[in-house]
Coordinates of C-alpha atoms and ligand atoms in Angstrom, one line a residue:
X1 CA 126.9 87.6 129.4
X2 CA 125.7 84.2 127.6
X3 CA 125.8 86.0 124.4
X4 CA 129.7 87.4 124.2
X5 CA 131.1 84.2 125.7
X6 CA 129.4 82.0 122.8
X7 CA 130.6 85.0 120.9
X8 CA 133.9 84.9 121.5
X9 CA 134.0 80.9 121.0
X10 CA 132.4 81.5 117.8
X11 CA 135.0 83.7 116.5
X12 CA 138.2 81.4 118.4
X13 CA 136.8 78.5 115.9
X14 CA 135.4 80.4 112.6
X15 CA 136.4 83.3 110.9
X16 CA 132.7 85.3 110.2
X17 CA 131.9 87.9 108.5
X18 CA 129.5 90.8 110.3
X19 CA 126.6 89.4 108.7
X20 CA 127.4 85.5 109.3
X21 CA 128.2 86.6 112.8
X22 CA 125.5 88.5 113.8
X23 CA 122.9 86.2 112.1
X24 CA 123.8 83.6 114.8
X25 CA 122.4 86.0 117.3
X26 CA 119.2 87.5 115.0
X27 CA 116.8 86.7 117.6
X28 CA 118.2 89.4 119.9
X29 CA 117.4 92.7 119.7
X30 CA 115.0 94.2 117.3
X31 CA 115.5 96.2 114.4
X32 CA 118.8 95.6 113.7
X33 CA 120.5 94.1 110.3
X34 CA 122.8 91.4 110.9
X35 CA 125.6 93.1 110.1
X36 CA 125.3 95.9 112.7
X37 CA 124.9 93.1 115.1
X38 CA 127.6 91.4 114.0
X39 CA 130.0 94.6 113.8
X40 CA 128.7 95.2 117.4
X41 CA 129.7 92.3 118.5
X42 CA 132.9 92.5 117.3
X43 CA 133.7 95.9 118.5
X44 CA 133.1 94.9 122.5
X45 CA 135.4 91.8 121.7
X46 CA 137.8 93.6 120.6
X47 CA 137.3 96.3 123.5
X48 CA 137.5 93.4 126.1
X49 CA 140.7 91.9 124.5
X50 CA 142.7 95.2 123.8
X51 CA 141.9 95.9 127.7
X52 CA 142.8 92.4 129.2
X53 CA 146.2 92.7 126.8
X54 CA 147.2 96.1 128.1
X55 CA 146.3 94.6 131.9
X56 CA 149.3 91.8 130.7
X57 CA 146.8 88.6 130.3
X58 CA 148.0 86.4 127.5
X59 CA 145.2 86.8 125.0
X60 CA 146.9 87.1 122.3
X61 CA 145.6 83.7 121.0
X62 CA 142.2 86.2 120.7
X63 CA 143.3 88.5 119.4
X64 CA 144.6 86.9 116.4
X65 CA 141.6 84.8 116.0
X66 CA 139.1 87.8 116.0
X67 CA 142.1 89.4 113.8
X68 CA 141.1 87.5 111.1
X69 CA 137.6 89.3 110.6
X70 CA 138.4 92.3 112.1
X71 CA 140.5 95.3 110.5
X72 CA 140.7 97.4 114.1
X73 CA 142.2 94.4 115.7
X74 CA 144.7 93.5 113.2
X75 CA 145.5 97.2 113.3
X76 CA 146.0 97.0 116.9
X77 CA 147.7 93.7 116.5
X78 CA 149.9 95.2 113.9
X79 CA 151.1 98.1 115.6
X80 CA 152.4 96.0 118.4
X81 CA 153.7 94.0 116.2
X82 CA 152.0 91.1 115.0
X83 CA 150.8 90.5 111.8
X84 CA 147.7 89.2 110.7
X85 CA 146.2 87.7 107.1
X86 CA 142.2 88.3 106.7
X87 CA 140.9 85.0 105.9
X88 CA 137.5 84.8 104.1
X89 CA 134.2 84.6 105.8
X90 CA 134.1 80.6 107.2
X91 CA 130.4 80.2 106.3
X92 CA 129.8 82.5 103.3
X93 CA 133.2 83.0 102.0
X94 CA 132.1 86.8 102.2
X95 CA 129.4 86.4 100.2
X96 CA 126.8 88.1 102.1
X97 CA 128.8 91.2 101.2
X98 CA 126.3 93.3 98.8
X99 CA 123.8 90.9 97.9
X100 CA 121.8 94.1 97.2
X101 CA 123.0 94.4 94.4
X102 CA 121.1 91.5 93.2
X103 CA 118.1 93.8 94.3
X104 CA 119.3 96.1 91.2
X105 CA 119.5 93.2 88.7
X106 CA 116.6 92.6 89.3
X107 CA 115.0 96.0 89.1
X108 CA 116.8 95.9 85.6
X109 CA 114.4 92.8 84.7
X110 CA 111.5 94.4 86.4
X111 CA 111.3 97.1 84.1
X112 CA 108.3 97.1 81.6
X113 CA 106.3 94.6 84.2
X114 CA 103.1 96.3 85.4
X115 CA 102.8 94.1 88.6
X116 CA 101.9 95.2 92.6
X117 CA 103.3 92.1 94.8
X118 CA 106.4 90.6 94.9
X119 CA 108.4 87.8 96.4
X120 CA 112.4 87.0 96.9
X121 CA 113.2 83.5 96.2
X122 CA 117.3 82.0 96.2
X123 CA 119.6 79.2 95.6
X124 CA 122.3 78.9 97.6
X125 CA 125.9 77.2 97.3
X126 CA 125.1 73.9 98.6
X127 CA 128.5 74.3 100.8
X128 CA 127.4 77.2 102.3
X129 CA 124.2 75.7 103.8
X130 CA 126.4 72.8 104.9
X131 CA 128.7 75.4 106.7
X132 CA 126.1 77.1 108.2
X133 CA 124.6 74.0 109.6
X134 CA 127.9 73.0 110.9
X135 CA 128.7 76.2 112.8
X136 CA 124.9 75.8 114.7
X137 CA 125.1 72.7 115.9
X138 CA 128.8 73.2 117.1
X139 CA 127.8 76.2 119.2
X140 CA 124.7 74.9 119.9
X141 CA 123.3 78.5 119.0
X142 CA 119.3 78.6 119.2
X143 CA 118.8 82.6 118.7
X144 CA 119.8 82.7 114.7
X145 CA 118.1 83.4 111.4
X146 CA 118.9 80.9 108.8
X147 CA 121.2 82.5 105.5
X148 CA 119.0 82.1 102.9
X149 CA 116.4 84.2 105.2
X150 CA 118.5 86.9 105.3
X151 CA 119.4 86.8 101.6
X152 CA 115.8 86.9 100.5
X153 CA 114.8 89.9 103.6
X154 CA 117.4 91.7 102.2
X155 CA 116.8 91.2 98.7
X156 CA 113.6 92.1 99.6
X157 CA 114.6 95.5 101.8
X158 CA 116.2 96.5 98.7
X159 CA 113.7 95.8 96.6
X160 CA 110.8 98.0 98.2
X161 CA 113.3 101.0 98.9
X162 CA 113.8 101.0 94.8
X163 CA 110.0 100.3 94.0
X164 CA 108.6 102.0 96.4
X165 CA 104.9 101.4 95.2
X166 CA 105.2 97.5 95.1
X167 CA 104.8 95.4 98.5
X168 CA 106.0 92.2 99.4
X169 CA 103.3 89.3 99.1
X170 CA 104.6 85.6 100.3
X171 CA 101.6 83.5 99.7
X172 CA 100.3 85.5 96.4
X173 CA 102.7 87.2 94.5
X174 CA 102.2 88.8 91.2
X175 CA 106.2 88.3 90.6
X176 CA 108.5 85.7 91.9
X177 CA 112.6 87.3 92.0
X178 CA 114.4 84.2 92.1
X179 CA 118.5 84.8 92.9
X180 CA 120.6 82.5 92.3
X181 CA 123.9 82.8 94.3
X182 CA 125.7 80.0 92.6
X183 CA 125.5 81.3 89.3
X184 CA 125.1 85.0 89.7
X185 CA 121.9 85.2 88.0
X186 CA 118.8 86.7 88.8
X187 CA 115.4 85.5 87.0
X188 CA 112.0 86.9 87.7
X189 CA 108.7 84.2 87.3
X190 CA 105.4 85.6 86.3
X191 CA 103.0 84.6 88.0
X192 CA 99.7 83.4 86.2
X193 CA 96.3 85.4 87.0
X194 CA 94.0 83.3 87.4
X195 CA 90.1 85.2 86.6
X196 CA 87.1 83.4 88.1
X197 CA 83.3 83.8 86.2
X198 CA 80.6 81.6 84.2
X199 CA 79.9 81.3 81.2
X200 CA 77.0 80.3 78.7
X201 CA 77.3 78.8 75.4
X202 CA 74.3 80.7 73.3
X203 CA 75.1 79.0 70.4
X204 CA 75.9 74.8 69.1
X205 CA 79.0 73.5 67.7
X206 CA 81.3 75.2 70.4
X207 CA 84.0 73.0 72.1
X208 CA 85.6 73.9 75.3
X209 CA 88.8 74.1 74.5
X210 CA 89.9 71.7 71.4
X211 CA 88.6 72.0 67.7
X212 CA 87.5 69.0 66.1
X213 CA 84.8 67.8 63.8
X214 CA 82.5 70.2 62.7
X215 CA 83.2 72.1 65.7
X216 CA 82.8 76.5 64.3
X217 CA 84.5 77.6 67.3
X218 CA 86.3 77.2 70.8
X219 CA 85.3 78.9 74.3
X220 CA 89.2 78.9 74.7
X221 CA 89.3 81.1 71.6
X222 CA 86.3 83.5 72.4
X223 CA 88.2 84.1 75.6
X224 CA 91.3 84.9 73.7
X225 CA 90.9 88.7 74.6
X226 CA 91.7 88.2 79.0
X227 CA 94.9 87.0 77.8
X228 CA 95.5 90.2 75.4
X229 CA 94.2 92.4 78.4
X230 CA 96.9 91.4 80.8
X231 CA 99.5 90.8 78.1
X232 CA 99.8 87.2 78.6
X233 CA 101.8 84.5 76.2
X234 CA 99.0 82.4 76.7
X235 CA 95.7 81.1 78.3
X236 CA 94.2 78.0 79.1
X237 CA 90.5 77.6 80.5
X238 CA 89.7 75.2 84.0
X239 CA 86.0 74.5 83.8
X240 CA 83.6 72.9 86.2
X241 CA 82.4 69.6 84.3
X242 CA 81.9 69.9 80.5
X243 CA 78.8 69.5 78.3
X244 CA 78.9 67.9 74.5
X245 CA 80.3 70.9 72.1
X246 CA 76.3 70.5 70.6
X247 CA 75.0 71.0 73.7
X248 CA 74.2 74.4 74.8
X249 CA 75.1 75.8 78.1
X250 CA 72.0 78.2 79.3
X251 CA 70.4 79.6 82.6
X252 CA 73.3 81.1 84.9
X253 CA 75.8 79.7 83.5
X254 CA 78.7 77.0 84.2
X255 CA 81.7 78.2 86.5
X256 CA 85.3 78.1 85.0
X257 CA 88.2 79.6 85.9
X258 CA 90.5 81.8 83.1
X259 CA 94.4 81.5 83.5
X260 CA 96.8 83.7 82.1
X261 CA 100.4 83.1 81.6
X262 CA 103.2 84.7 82.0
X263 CA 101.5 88.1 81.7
X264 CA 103.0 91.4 81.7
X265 CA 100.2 93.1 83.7
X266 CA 98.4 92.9 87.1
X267 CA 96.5 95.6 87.2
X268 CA 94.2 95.7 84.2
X269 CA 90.4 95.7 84.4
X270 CA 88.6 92.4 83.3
X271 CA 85.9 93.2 81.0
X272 CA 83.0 90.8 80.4
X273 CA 82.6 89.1 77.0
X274 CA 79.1 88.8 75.1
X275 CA 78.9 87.7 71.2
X276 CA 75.9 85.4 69.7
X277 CA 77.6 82.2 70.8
X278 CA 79.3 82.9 74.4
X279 CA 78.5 84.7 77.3
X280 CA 81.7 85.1 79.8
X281 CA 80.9 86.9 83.2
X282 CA 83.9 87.4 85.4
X283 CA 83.5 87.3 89.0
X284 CA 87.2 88.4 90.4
X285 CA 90.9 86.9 90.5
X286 CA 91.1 83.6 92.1
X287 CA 93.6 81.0 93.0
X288 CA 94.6 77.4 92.5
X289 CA 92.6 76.3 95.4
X290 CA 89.4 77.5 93.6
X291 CA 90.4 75.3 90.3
X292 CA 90.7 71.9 92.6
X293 CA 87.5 72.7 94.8
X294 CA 85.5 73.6 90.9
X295 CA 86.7 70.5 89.6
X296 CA 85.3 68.2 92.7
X297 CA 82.2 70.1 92.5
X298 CA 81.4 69.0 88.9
X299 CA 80.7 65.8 90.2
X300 CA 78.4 66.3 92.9
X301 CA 76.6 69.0 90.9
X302 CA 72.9 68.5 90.3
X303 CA 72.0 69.8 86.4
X304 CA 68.9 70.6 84.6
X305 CA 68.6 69.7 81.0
X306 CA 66.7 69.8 78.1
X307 CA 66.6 67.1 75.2
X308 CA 64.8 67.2 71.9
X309 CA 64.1 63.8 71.1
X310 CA 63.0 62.2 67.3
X311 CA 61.3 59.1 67.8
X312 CA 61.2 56.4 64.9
X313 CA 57.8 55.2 65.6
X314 CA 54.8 57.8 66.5
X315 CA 53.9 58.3 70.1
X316 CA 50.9 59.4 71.9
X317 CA 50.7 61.0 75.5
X318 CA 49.6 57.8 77.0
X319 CA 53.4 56.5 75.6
X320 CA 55.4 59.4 77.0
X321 CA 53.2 59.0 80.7
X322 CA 55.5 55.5 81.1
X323 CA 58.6 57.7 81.6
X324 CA 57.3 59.0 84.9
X325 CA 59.2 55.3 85.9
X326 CA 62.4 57.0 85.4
X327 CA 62.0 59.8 88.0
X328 CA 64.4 58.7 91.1
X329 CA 66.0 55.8 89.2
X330 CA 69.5 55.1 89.6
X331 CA 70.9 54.6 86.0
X332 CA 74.1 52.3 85.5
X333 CA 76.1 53.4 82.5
X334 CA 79.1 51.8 80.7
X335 CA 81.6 54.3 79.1
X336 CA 79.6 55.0 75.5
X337 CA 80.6 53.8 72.8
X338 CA 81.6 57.6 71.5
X339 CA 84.2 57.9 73.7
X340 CA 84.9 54.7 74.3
X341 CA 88.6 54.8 73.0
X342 CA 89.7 57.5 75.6
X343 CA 88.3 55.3 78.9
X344 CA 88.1 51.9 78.1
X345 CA 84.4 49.9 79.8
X346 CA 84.2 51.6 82.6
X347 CA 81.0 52.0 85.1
X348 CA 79.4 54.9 86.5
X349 CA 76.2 55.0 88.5
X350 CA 74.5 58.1 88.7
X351 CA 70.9 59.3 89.8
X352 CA 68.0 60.8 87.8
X353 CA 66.0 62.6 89.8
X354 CA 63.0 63.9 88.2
X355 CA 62.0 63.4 84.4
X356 CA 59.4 65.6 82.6
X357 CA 58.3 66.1 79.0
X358 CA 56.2 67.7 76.5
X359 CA 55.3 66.0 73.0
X360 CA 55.7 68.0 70.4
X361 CA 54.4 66.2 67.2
X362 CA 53.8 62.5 67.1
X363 CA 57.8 62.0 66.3
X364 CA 59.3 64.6 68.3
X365 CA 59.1 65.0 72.0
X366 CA 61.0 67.6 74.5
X367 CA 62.2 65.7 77.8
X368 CA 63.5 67.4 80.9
X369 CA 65.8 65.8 83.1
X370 CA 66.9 67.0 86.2
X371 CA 69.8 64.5 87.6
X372 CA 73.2 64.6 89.3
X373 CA 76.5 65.8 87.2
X374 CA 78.5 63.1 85.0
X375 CA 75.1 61.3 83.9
X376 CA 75.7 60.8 80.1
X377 CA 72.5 62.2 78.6
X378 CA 72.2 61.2 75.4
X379 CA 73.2 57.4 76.2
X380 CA 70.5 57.6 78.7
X381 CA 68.0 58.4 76.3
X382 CA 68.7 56.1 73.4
X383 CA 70.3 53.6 75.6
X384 CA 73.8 53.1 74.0
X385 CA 72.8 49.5 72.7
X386 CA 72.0 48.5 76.0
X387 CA 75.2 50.1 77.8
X388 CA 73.0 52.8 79.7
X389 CA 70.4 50.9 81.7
X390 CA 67.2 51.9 82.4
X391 CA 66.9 54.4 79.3
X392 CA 64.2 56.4 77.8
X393 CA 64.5 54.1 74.8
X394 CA 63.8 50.7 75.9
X395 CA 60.8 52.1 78.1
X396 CA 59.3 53.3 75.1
X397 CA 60.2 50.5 73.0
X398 CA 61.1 52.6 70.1
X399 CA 64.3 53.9 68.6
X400 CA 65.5 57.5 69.7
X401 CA 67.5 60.3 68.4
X402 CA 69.1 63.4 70.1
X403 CA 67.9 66.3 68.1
X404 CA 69.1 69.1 70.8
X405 CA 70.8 69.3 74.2
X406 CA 71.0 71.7 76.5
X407 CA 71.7 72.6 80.2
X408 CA 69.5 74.9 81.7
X409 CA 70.6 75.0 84.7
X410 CA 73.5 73.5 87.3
X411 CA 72.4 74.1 91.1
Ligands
LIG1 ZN1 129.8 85.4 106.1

């Protein structure tokens, strides 16, 4: 058999350990922990050399070797006279031995944390890896289960026969138990919870996420209470595109995406929120994937907005029929002068694709502009000193200021 001659060979070079040993051959069988392989092993070698010794072969040399790792045989060897030192595991330097009880550290850590899914990360000794590597590719072994595997799976093992109510979660866990074997230490990550929805801005002078100016409040701030439900240290809002902290937000809503940090629960229920400025409607937990594919969506996004215009000189219907031009035109737009110090002359071309209005006295008119995302719209309607090209200003001939912005809608 293949599997006790590279055995054998295995144990005539290295001392192992029942785990290291038995690791090598982890593809066999089914159901079986490394170390009951390993022992198994062990116990027909040392059957097979205790017989071919009493026949009178000379395997002494075996013996000894497997000796090393094995109390029955340097028992044996003992009694008929030979005596023989354990040596520590070649690979692991016996290691392996109770790395459960990492599993109980960490239980120690868990405690307090209302969480469902877990994971087992670890650090190895860099030497050991080397070692394991080394021992591999010397026997050429192709059936085995790399050590940090086994660390985590029985990390792991332990960990769901002390929590019995938790499960194991690679791609998505709530927790992360990271082991480090170098230092001794155990530390357990948090995983953020990230909370999907849309939201609508009711009232003006609300920033996104950053107080300035004569900003009153943030949507960061409203949505203070997600990170209070799940016990979090902190939160931080991923939105889809942003509009001017004057502009309302109306219709359905824009997407964004809550995170918590570090929180201390995973199971709480996410309420909606609803006060005269913002509207928060939570559609379910999410993941990082859902952030990227919101933010690349912003910019393909077709909006619907709504500008209150002043107008310096008076206007008549007739005036306000010459903005029908606009409708399908592709507007060119230099970074505006407002925010001009963040992105320095820049170029964006973006499309307007239907423009519709209602005058309101001879001063004040209501446009309608339905384009696609990242069109500055108040540049495009007084024209940014020439910087937004066409613009509602220019065709009019007149000067224009933004009374009121809002989006109505973002398809
Ligand atoms: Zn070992």
């Amino acid at each position: 058999m293949e599997l006790i001659f590279k055995a054998l060979e295995a144990v005539r070079r290295y001392p192992l350990c029942d785990s290291c040993l038995g690791r090598l051959f982890a593809l066999m069988g089914y159901g079986i922990e490394n170390r009951e392989r390993g022992q198994a092993i062990k116990t027909i070698l040392h059957m097979a050399a205790v017989s071919d010794y009493r026949k009178g072969k000379d395997v002494t040399a075996d013996l000894i070797a497997l000796a090393k790792c094995h109390l029955p045989t340097r028992r044996f060897l003992a009694g008929v006279g030979i005596r023989v030192d354990e040596e520590k595991c070649y690979i692991c330097g016996d290691l392996m031995e109770g790395v459960e009880k990492y599993a109980e550290m960490a239980v120690e850590q868990l405690r307090g944390l209302d969480f469902v899914s877990f994971a087992v990360g670890s650090t190895l000794p860099e030497e050991l890896l080397e070692k394991e590597a080394e021992v591999v590719r010397s026997l050429l072994v192709t059936t085995g289960e790399s050590v940090k595997h086994e660390v985590n799976r029985r990390i792991g093992k332990e960990l769901l026969r002390r929590l019995s109510d938790k499960r194991v979660d690679k791609l998505r866990p709530n927790v992360v138990v990271n082991v480090d074997l170098v230092s001794g230490q155990v530390k357990v990550v948090r995983n953020p919870i990230l909370i999907g929805g849309r939201y609508l801005k009711l009232g003006r002078k609300i920033a996104q996420a950053k107080r300035f100016g004569n900003v009153r409040t943030t949507l960061l701030e409203k949505l203070a209470y997600l990170r209070d439900t799940f016990g979090g240290e902190d939160h931080v809002i991923h939105v889809s595109g942003r509009e001017d902290s004057d502009a309302r937000m109306l219709g359905s809503g824009r997407p964004l995406v809550v995170e918590v940090k570090q929180p201390l629960r995973y199971t709480a229920q996410v309420a909606p929120f609803r006060d005269k400025d913002v509207i928060f409607l939570p559609v379910g937990f999410t993941d990082r994937n859902e952030v990227r594919r919101l933010k690349e969506k912003a910019k393909t996004d077709i909006k619907l907005y709504r500008v209150l215009v002043l107008s310096e000189s008076p206007l008549k219907q007739d005036d306000l029929s010459k903005l029908s031009a606009l409708s399908g035109a592709t507007v060119t737009q230099y970074t505006p002068r407002r925010i001009k110090r963040l992105h320095p002359r820049k170029k964006r071309v973006r499309m307007v694709y239907d423009v519709a209005w209602r005058l309101v006295s001879p001063h004040v008119f209501e446009l309608y502009i339905r384009c696609q995302g990242g069109l500055y719209i108040k540049e495009f309607v007084h024209g940014d000193g020439g910087r937004t090209a066409p613009n509602v200003a220019e065709l009019l001939n007149t000067r224009l200021e933004v009374l009121e912005l809002d989006v109505l809608y973002i398809e």
